[in-house]
Coordinates of N, CA, C and O in Angstrom, one line a residue:
X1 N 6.4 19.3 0.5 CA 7.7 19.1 0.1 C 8.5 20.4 0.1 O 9.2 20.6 -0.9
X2 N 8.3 21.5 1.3 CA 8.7 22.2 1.2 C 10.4 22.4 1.6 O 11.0 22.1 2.6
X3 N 11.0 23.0 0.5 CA 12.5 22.9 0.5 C 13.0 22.3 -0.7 O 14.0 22.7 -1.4
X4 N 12.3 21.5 -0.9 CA 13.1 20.7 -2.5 C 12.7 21.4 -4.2 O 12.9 21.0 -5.4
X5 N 12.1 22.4 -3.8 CA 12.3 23.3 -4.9 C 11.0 22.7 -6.3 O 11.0 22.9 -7.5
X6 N 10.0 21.8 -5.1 CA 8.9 22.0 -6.4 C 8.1 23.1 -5.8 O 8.0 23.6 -4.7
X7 N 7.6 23.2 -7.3 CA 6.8 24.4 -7.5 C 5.4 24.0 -8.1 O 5.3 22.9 -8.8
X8 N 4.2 24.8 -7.9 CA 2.7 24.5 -8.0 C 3.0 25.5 -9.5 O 3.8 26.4 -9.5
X9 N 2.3 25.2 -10.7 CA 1.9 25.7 -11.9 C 0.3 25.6 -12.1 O -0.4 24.6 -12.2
X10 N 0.1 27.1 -12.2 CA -1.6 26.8 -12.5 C -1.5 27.1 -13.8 O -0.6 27.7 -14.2
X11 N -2.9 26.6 -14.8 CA -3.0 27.0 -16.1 C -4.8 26.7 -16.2 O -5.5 25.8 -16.0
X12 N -4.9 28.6 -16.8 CA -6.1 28.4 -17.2 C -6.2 28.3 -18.7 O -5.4 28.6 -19.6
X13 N -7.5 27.9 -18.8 CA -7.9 28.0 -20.2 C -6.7 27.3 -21.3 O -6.1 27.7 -22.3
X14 N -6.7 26.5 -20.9 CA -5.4 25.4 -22.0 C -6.0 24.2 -22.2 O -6.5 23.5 -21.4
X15 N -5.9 23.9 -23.8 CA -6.0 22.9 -24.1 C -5.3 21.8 -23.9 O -4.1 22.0 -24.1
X16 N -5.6 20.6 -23.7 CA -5.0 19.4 -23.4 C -5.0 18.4 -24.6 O -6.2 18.0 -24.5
X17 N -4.5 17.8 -25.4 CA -4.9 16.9 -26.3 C -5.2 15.5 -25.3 O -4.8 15.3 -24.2
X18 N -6.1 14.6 -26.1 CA -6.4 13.4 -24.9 C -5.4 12.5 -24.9 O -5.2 11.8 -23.9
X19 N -4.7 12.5 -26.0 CA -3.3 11.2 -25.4 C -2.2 12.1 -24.6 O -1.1 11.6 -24.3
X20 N -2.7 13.6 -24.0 CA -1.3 13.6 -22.8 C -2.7 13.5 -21.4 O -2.4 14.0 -20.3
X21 N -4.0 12.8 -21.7 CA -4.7 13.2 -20.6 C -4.0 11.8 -19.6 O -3.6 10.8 -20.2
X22 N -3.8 11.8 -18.3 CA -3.3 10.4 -17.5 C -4.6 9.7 -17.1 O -4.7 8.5 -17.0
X23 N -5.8 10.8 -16.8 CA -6.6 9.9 -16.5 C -7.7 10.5 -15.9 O -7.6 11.4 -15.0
X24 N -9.3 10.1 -16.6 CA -10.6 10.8 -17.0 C -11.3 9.4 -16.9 O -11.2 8.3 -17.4
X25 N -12.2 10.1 -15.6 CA -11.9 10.8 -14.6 C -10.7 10.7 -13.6 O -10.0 9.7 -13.6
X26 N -10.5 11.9 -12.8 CA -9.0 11.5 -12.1 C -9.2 10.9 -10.7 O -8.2 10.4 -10.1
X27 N -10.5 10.9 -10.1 CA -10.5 10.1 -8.5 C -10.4 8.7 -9.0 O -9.9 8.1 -8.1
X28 N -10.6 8.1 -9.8 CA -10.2 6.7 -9.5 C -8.3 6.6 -10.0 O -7.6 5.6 -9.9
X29 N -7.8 7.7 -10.4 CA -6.4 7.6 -10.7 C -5.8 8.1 -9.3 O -4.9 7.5 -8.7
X30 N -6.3 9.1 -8.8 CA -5.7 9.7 -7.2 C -6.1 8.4 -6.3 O -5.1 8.1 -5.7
X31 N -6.8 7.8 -6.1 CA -7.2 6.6 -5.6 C -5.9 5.6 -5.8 O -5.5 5.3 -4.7
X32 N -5.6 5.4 -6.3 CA -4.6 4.3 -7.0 C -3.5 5.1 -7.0 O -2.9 4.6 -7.9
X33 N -2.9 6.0 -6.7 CA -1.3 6.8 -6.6 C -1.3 7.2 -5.0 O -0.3 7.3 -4.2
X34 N -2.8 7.5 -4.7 CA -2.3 7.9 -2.6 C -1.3 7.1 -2.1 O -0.2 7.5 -1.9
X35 N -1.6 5.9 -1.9 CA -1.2 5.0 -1.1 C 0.9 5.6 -1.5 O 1.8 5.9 -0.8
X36 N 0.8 5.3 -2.9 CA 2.2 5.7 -2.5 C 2.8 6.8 -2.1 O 3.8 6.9 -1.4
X37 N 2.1 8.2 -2.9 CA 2.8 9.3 -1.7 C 2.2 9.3 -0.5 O 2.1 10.5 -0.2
X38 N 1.7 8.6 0.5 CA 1.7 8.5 1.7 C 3.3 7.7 1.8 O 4.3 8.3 2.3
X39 N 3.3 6.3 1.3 CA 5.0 5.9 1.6 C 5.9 6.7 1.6 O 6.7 6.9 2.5
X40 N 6.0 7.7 0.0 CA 6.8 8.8 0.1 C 6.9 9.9 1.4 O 8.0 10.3 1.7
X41 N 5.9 10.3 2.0 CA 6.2 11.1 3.0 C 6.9 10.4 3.9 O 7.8 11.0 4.6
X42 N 6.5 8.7 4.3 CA 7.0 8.5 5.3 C 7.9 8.0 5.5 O 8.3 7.4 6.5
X43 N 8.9 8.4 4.1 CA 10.0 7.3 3.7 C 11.0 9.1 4.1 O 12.1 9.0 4.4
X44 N 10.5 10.2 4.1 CA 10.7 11.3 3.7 C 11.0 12.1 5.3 O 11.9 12.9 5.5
X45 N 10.1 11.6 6.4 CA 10.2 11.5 7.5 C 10.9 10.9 8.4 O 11.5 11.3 9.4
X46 N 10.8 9.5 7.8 CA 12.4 8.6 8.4 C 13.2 9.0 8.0 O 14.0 8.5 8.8
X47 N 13.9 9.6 7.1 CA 15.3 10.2 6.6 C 15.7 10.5 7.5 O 16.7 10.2 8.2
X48 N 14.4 11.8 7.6 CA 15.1 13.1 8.6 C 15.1 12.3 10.0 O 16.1 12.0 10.6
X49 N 13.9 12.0 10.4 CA 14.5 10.9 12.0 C 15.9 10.7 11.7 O 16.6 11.7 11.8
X50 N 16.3 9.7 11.5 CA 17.8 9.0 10.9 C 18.8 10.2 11.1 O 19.7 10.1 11.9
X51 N 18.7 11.0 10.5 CA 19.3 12.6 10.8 C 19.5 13.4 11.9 O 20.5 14.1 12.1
X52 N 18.4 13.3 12.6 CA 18.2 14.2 13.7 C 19.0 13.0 14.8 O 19.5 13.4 15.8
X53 N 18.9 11.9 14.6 CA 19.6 10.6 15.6 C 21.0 11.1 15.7 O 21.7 11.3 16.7
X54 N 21.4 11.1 14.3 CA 22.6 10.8 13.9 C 23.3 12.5 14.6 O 24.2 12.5 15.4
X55 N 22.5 13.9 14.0 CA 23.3 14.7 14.7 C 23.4 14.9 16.2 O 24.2 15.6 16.7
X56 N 22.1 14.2 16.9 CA 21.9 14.2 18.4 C 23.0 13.2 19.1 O 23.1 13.2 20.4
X57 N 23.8 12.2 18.4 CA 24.8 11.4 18.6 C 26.0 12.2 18.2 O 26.8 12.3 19.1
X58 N 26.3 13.0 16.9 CA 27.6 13.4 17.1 C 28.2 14.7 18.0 O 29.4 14.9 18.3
X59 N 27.0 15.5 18.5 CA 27.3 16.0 19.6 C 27.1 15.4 21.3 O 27.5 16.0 22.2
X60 N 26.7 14.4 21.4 CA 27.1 13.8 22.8 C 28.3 13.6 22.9 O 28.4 13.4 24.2
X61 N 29.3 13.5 22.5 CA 30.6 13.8 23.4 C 30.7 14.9 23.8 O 30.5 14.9 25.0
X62 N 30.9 16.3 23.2 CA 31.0 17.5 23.5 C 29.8 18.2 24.6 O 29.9 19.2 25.3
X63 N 28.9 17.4 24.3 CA 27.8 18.5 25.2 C 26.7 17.6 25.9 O 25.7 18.0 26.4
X64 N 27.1 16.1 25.8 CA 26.7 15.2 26.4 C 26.7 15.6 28.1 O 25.8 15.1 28.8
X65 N 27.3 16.0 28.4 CA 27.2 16.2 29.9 C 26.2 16.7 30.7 O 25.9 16.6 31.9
X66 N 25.6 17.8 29.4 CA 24.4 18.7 29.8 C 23.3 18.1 29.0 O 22.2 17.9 29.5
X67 N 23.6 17.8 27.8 CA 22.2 17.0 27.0 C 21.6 15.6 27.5 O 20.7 15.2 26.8
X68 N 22.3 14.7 28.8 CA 22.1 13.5 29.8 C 20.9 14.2 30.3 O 20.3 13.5 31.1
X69 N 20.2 15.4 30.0 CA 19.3 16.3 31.2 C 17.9 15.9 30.2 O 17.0 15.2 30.6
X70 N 18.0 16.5 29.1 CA 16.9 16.4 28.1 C 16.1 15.2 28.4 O 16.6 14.2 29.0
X71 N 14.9 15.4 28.0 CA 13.7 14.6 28.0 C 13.7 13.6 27.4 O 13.5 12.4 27.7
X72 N 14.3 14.3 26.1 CA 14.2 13.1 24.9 C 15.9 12.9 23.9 O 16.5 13.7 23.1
X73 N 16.3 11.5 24.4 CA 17.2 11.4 24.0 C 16.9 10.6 22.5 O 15.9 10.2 22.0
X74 N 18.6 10.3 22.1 CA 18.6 9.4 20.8 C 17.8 7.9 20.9 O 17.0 7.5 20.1
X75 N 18.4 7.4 22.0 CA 17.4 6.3 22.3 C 16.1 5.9 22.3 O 15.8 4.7 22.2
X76 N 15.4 7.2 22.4 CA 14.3 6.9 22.1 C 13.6 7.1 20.6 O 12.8 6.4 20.1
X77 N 13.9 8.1 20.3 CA 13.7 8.7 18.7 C 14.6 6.8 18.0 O 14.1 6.2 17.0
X78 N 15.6 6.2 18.6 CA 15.7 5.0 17.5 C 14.8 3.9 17.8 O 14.9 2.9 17.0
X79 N 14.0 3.9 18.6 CA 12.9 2.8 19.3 C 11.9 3.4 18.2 O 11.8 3.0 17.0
X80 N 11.5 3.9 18.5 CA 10.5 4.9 17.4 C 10.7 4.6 16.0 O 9.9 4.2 15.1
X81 N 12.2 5.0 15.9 CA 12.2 4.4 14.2 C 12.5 3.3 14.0 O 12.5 3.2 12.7
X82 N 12.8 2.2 14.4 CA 12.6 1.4 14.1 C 11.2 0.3 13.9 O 11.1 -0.6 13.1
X83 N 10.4 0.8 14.9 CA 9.0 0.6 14.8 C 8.4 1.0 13.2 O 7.9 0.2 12.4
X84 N 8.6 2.8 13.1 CA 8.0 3.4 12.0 C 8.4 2.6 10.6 O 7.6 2.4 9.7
X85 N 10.0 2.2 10.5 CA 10.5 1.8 9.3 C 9.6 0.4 9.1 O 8.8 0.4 8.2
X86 N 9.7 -0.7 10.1 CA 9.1 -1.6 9.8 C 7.5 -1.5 9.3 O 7.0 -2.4 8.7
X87 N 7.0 -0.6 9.6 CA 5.5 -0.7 9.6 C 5.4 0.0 8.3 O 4.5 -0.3 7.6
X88 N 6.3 0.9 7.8 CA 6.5 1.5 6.2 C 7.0 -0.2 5.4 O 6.3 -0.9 4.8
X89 N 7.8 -0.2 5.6 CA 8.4 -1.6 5.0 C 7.1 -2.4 5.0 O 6.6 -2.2 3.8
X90 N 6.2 -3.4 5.8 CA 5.4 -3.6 5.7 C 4.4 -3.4 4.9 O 4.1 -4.3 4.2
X91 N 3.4 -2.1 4.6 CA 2.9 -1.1 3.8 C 3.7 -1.3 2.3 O 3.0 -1.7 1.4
X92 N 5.0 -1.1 1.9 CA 5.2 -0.9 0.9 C 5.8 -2.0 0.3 O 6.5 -2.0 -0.7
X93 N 5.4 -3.0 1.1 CA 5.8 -5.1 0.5 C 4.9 -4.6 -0.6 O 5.4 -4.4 -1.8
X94 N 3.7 -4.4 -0.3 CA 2.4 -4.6 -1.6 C 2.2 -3.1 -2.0 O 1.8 -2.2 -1.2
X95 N 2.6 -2.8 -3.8 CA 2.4 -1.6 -4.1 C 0.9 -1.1 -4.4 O 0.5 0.0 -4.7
X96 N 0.1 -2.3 -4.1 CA -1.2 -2.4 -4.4 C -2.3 -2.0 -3.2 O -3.4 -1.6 -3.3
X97 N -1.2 -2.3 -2.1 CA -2.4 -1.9 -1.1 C -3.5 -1.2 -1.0 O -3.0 -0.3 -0.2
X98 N -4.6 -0.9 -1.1 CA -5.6 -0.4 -1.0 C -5.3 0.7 0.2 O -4.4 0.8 1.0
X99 N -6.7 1.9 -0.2 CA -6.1 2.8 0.8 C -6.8 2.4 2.2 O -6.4 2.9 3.3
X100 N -7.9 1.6 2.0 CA -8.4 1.5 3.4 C -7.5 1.1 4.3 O -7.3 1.6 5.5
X101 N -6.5 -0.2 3.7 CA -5.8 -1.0 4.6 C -4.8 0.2 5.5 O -4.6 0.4 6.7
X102 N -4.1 1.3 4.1 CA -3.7 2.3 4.7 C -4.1 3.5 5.6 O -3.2 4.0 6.3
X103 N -5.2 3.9 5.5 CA -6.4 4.5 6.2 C -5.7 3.5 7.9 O -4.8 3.9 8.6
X104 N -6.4 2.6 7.9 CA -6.6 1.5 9.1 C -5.2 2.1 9.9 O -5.2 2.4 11.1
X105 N -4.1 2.2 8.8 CA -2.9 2.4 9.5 C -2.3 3.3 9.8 O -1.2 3.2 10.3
X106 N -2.9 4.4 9.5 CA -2.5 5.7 8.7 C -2.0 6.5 10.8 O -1.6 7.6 11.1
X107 N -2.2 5.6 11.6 CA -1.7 6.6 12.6 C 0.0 6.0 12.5 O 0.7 6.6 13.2
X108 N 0.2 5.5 12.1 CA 1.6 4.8 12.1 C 3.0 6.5 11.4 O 4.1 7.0 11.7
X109 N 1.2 6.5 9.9 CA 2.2 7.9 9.4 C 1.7 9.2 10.4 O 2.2 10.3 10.0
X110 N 0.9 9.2 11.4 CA 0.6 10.6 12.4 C 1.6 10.2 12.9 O 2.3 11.2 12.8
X111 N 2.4 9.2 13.5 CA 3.3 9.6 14.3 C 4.6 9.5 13.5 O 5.6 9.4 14.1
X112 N 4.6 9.4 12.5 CA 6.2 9.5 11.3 C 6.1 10.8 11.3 O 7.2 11.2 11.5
X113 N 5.2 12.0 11.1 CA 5.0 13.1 10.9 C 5.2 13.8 12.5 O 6.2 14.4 12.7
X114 N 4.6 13.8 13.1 CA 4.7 14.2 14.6 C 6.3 14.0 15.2 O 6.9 14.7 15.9
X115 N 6.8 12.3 14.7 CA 8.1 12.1 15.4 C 8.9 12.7 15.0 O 9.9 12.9 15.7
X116 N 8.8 13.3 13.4 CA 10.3 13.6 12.5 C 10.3 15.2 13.2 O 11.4 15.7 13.4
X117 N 8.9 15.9 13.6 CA 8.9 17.1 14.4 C 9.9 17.4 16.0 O 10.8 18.2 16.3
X118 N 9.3 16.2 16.7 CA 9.8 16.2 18.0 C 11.3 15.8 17.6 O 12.2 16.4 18.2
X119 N 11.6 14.6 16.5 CA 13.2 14.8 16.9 C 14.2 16.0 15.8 O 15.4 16.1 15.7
X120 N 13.5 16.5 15.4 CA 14.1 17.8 14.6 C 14.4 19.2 16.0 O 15.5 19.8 16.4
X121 N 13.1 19.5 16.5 CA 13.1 20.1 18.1 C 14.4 19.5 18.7 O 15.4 20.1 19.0
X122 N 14.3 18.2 18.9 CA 15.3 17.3 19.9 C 17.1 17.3 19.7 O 18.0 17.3 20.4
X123 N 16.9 17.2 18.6 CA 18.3 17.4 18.1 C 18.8 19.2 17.9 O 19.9 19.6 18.3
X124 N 17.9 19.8 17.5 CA 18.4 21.0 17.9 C 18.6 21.7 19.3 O 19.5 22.6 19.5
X125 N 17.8 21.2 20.3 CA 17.9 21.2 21.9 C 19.5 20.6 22.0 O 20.5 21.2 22.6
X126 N 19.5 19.3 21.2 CA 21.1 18.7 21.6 C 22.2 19.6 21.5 O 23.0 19.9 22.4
X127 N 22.1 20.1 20.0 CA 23.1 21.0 19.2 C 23.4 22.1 20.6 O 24.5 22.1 21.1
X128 N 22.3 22.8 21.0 CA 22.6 24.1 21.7 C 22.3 24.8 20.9 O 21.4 24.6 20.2
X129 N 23.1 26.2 20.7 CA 23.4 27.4 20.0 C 23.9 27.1 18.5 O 23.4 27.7 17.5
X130 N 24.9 26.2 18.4 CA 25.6 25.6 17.4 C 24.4 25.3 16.1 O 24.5 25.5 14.9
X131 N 23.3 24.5 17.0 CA 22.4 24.0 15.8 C 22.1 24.8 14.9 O 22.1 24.7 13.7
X132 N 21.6 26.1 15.8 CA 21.3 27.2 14.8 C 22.4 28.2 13.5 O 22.1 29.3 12.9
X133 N 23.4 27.5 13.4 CA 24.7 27.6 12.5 C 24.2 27.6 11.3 O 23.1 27.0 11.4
X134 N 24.5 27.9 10.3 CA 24.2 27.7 8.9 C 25.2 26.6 8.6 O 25.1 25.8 7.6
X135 N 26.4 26.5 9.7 CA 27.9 26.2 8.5 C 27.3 24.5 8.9 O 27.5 23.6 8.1
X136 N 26.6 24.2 9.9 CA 26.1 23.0 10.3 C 25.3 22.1 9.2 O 24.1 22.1 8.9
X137 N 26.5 21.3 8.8 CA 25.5 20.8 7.9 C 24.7 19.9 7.7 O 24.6 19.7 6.5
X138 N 23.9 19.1 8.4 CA 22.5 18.5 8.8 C 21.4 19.5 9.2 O 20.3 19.1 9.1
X139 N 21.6 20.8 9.8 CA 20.8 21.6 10.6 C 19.9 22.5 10.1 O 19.1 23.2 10.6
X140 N 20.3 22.4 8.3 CA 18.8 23.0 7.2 C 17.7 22.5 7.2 O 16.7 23.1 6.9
X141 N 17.8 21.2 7.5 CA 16.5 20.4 7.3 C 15.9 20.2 8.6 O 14.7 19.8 8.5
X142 N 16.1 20.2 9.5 CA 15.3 20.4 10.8 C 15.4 21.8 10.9 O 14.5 21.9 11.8
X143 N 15.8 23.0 10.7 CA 15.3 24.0 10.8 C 14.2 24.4 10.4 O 13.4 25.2 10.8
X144 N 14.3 23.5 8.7 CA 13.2 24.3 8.1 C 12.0 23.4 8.7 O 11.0 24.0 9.0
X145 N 12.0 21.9 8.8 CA 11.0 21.4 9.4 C 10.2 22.6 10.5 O 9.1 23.0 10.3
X146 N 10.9 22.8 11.6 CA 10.5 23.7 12.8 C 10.2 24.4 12.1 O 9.0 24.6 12.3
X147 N 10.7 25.4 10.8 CA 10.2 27.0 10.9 C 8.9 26.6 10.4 O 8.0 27.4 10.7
X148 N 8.5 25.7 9.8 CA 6.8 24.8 9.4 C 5.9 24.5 10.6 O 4.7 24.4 10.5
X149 N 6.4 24.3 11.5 CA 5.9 23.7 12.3 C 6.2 25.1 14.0 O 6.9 25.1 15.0
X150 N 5.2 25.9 13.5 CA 5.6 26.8 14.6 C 5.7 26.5 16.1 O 6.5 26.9 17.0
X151 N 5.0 25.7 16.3 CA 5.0 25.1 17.7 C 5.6 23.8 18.3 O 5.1 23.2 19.2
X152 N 6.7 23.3 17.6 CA 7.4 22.3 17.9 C 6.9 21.6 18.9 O 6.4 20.4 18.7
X153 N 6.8 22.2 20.5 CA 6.7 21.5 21.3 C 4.9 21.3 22.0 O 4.5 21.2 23.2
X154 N 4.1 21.4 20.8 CA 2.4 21.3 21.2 C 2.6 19.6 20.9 O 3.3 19.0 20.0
X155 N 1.8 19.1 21.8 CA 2.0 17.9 21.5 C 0.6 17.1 20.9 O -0.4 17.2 21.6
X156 N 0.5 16.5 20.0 CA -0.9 16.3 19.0 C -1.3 15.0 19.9 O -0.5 14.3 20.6
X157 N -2.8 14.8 19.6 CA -3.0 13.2 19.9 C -2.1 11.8 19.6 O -1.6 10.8 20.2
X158 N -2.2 12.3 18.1 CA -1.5 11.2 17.4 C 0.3 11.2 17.8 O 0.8 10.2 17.4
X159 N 1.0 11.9 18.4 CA 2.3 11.9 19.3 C 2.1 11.5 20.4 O 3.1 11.0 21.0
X160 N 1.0 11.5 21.0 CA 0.7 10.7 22.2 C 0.5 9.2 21.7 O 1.2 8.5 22.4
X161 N 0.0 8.5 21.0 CA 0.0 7.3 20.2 C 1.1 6.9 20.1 O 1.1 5.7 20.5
X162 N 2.2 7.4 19.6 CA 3.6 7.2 19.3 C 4.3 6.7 20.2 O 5.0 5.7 20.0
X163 N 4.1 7.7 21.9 CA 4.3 7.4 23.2 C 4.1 6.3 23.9 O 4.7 6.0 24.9
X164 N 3.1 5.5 23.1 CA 2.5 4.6 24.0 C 3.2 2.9 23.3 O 2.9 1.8 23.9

């Protein structure tokens, strides 16, 4: 969750009283909470998709003449999300889902993670020079995505899955 300003706190040697403990032992509590921060990331990754669509559309008038060239347009990044939303949507009908079932599905979130990369790259490609603007305001959150993701354009197995 890098950017939204949480922070990791360590604490040694502190006492805990047992009515603030959540839960002893904690694998069967992390067991029973994965499932939903897996939805959160991938609710967290469609955003930004949604984003990177929306600024790779508001520059095709202006720079559409040269961005007709790119590999990867809006078009495709919305086939993509619309697939990813539904299969999140699905997933998050039942808050109970087990994690196997999500396990089973879990390439659905390799390529929510992989895609929110390629269209963060994609839409900055669109932008041009411009993207790289501070005054741009969609272009913090795909920057910082990329500056995480050093290699934007390495393409993982699971983005080949996405492809297909």
């Amino acid at each position: 969750m890098d950017g939204t300003g949480t922070y990791g706190v360590q604490f040694r040697d502190l006492f805990v009283p047992d009515d603030l403990i959540l839960a002893a032992p904690a694998g069967p509590y992390v067991r029973k909470i994965r499932a939903g921060f897996i939805l959160l990331q991938a609710g967290m990754a469609i955003g930004l998709i949604r984003d990177c669509i929306a600024i790779m559309n508001e520059v095709g008038g202006p720079l559409g003449h040269v961005n007709r060239y790119l590999p990867q347009q809006p078009t495709d990044f919305q086939k993509l999300l619309s697939e990813l939303e539904a299969q999140t949507m699905e997933m998050a009908a039942d808050p109970s889902t087990p994690m196997t079932v999500i396990g089973a599905r879990s390439s659905s979130f390799g390529c929510s993670r992989d895609a929110s990369v390629a269209a963060a790259h994609a839409a900055m490609l669109h932008c041009g020079a411009r993207g790289y603007l501070r005054a741009i305001a969609p272009a913090p959150a795909a920057r910082s995505l990329l500056h995480r993701h050093r290699h934007p354009g390495h393409q993982t197995a699971s983005q080949d899955a996405c492809e297909t």
